[in-house]
mmCIF file of C-alpha atoms in Angstrom:
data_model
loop_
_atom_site.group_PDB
_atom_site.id
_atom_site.type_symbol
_atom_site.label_atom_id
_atom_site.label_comp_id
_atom_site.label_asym_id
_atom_site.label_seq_id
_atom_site.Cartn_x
_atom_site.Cartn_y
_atom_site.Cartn_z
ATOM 1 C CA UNK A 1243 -44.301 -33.740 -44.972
ATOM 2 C CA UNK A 1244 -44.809 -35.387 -41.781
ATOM 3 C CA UNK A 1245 -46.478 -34.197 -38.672
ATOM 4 C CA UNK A 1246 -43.376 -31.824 -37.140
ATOM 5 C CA UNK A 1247 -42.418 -30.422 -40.202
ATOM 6 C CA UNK A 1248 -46.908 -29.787 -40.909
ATOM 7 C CA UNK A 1249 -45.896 -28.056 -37.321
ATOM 8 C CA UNK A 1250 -43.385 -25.577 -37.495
ATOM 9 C CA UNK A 1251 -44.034 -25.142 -41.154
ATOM 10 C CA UNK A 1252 -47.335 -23.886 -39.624
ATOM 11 C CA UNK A 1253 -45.942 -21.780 -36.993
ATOM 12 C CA UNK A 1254 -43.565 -20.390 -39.390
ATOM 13 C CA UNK A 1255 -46.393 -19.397 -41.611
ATOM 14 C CA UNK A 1256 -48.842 -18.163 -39.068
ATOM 15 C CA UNK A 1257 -46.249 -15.777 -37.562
ATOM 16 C CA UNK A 1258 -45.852 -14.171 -41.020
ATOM 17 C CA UNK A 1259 -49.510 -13.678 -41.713
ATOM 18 C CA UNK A 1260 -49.840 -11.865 -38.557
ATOM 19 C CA UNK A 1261 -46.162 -9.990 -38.979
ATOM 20 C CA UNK A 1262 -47.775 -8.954 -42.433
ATOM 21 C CA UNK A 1263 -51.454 -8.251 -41.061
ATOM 22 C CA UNK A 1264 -50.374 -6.033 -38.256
ATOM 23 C CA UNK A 1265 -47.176 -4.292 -40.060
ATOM 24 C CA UNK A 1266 -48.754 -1.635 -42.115
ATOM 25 C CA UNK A 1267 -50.461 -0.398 -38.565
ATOM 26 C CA UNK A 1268 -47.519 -0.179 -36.340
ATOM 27 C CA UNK A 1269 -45.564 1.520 -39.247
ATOM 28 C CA UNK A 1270 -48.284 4.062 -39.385
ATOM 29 C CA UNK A 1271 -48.742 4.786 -35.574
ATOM 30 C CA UNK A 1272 -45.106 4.420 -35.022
ATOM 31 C CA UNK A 1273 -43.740 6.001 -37.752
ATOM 32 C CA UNK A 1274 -39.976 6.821 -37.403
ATOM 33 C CA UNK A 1275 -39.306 4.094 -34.467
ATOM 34 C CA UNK A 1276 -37.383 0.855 -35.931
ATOM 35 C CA UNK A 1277 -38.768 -2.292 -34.321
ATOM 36 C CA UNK A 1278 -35.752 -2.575 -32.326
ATOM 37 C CA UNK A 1279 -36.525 0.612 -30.889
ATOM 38 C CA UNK A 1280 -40.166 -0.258 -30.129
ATOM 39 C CA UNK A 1281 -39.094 -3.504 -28.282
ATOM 40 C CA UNK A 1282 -36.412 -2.332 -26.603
ATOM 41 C CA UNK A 1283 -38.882 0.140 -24.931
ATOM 42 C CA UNK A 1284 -41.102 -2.336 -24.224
ATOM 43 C CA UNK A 1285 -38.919 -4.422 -22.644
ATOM 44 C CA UNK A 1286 -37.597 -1.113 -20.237
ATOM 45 C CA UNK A 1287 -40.693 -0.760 -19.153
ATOM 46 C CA UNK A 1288 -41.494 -4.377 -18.656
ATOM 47 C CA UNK A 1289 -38.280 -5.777 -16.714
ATOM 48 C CA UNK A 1290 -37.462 -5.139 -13.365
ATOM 49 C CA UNK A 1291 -34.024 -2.688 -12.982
ATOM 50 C CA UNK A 1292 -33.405 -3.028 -16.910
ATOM 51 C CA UNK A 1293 -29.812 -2.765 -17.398
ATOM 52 C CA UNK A 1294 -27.647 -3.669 -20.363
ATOM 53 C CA UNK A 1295 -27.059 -7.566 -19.424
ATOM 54 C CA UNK A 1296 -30.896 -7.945 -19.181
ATOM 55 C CA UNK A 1297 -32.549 -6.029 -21.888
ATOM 56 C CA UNK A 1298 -29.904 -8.665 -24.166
ATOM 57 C CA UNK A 1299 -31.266 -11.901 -22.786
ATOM 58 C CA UNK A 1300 -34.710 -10.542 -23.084
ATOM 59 C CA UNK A 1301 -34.067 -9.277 -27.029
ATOM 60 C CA UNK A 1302 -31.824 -12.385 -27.853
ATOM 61 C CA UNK A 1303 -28.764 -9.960 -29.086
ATOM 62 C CA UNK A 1304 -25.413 -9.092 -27.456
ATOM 63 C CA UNK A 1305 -24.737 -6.087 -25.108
ATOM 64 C CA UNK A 1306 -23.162 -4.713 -27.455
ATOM 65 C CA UNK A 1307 -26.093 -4.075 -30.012
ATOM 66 C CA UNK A 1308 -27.949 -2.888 -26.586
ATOM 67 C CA UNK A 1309 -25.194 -0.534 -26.282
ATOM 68 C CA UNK A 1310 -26.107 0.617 -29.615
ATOM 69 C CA UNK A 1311 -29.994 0.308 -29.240
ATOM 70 C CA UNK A 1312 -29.770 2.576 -26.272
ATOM 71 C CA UNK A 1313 -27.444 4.977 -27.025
ATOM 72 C CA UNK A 1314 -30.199 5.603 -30.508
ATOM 73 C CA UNK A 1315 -33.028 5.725 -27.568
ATOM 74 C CA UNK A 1316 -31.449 7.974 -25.710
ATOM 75 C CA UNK A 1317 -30.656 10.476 -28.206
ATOM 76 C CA UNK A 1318 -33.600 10.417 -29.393
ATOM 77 C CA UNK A 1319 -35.004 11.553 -25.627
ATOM 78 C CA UNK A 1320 -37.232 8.611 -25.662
ATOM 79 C CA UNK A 1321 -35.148 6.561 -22.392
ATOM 80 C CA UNK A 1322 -32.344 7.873 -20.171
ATOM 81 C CA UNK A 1323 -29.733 5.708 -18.093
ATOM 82 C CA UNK A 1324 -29.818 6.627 -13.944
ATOM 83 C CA UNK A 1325 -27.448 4.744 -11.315
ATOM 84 C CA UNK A 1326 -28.671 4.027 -8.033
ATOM 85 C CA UNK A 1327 -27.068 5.464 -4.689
ATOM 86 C CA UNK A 1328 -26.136 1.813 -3.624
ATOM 87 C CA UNK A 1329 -24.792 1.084 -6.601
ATOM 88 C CA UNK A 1330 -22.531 3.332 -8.557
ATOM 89 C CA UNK A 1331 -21.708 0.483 -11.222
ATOM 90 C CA UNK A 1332 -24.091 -0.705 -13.034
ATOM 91 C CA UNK A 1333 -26.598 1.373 -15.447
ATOM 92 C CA UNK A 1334 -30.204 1.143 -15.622
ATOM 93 C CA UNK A 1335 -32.585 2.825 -17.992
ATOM 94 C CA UNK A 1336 -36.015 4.496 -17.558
ATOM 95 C CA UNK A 1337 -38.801 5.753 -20.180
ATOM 96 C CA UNK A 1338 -38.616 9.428 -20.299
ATOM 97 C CA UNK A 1339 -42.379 10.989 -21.473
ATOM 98 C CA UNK A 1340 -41.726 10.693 -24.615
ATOM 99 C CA UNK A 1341 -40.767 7.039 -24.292
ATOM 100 C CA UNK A 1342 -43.805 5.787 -22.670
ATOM 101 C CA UNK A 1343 -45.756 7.310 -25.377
ATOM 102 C CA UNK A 1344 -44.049 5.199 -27.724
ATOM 103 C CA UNK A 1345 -44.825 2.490 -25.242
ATOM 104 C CA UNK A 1346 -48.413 3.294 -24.759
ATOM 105 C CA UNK A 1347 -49.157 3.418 -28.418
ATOM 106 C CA UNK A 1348 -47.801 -0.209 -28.758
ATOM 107 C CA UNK A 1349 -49.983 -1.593 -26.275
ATOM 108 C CA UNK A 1350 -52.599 -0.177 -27.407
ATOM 109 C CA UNK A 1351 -51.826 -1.383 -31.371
ATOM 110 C CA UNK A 1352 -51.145 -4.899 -29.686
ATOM 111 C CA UNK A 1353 -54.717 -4.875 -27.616
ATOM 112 C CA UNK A 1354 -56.594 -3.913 -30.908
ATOM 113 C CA UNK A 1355 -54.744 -6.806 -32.564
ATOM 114 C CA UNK A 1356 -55.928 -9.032 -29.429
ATOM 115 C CA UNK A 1357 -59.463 -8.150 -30.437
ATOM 116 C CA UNK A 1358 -59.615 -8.029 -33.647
ATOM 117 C CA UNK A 1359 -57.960 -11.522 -33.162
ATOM 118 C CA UNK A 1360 -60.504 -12.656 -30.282
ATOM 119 C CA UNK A 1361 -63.185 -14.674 -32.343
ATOM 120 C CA UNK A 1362 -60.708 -17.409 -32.453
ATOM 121 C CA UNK A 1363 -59.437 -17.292 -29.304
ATOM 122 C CA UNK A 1364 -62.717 -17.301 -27.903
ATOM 123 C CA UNK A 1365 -63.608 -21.414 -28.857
ATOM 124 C CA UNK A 1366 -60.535 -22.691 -27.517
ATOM 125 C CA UNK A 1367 -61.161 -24.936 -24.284
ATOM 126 C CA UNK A 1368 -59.295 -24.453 -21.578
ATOM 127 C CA UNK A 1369 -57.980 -27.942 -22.061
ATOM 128 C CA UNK A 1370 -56.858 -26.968 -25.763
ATOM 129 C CA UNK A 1371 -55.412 -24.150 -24.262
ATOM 130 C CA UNK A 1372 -53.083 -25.716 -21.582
ATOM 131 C CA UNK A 1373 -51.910 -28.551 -24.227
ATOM 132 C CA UNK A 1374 -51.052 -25.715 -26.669
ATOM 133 C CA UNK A 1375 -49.012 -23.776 -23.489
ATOM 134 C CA UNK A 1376 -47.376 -26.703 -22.242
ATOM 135 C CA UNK A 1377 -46.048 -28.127 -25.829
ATOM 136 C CA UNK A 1378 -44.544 -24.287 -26.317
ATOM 137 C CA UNK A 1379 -42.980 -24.235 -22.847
ATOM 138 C CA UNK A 1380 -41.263 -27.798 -23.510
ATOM 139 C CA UNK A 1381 -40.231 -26.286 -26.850
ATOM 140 C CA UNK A 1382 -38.874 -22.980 -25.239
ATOM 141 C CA UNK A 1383 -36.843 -24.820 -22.377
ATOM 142 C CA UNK A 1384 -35.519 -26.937 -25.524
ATOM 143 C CA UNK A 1385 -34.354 -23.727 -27.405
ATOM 144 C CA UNK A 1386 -33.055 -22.187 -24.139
ATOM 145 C CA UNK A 1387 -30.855 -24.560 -23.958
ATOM 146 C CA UNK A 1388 -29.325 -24.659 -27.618
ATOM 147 C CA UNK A 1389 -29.129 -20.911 -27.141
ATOM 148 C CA UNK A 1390 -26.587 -21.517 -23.865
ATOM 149 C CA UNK A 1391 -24.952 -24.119 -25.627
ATOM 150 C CA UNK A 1392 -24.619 -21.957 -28.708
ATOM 151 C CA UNK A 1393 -23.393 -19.227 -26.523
ATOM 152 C CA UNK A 1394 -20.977 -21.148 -24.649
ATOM 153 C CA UNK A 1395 -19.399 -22.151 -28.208
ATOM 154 C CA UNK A 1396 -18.979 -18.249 -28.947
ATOM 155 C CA UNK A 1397 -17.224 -17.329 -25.690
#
């Protein structure tokens, strides 16, 4: 194996560890949200003006699985959709109370993950730390782009 298959073979398998470590948690303390759900939520709460064409790019799916996601949200009182006065066109979404619970209760699984996770992150030098960041960014712009070229190809 060389040294970028070592790599992403090692990304691969330290995303499943933690997907398996921290799965039997956030099925417990959100019990009867899908994933999908969860993140979606997140990601209202987290982007400016979240509409439709946004929450997609953010989740990598189409608007039409958005459609979907927040139709599910919204019947289940957990977002609803508002439309500005300026603008009578688009949609937006907002938690409702029982959204930002859901919200809450992720951050809060995600910050005990943080520290139970912390020993490690604790002896990395800042150095370490902005090689690590910069290799992922160069690797993120690359897969940005084969996502808009991929795209383009569908359209």
């Amino acid at each position: 194996m060389n040294k970028e298959e070592e790599l992403t073979a090692s990304f691969r398998a330290l995303f499943d560890k933690r997907a398996w470590l921290d799965k039997t948690e956030m099925e417990e303390r959100l019990r009867g949200y899908k994933p999908s759900e969860v993140h979606t939520i997140e990601y209202i709460e987290k982007l400016p003006e979240p509409n439709v064409t946004k929450l997609a790019a953010a989740l990598y799916v189409t608007r039409g699985a958005v459609s979907k996601l927040t139709k599910r949200l919204i019947a289940k009182k957990l977002i609803e959709s508002y439309q500005k006065e300026d603008n009578k066109k688009e949609i937006f979404f907002r938690l409702t109370q029982e959204g930002r619970e859901v919200f809450d209760t992720h951050e809060e699984l995600h910050k005990q993950f943080r520290e139970r996770d912390k020993a490690v992150f604790a002896e990395i030098t800042d150095e370490q730390y902005d090689m690590m960041i910069s290799f992922i960014n160069r690797y993120s712009e690359h897969l940005d782009a084969e996502i808009e070229k991929a795209n383009i190809h569908l359209n």
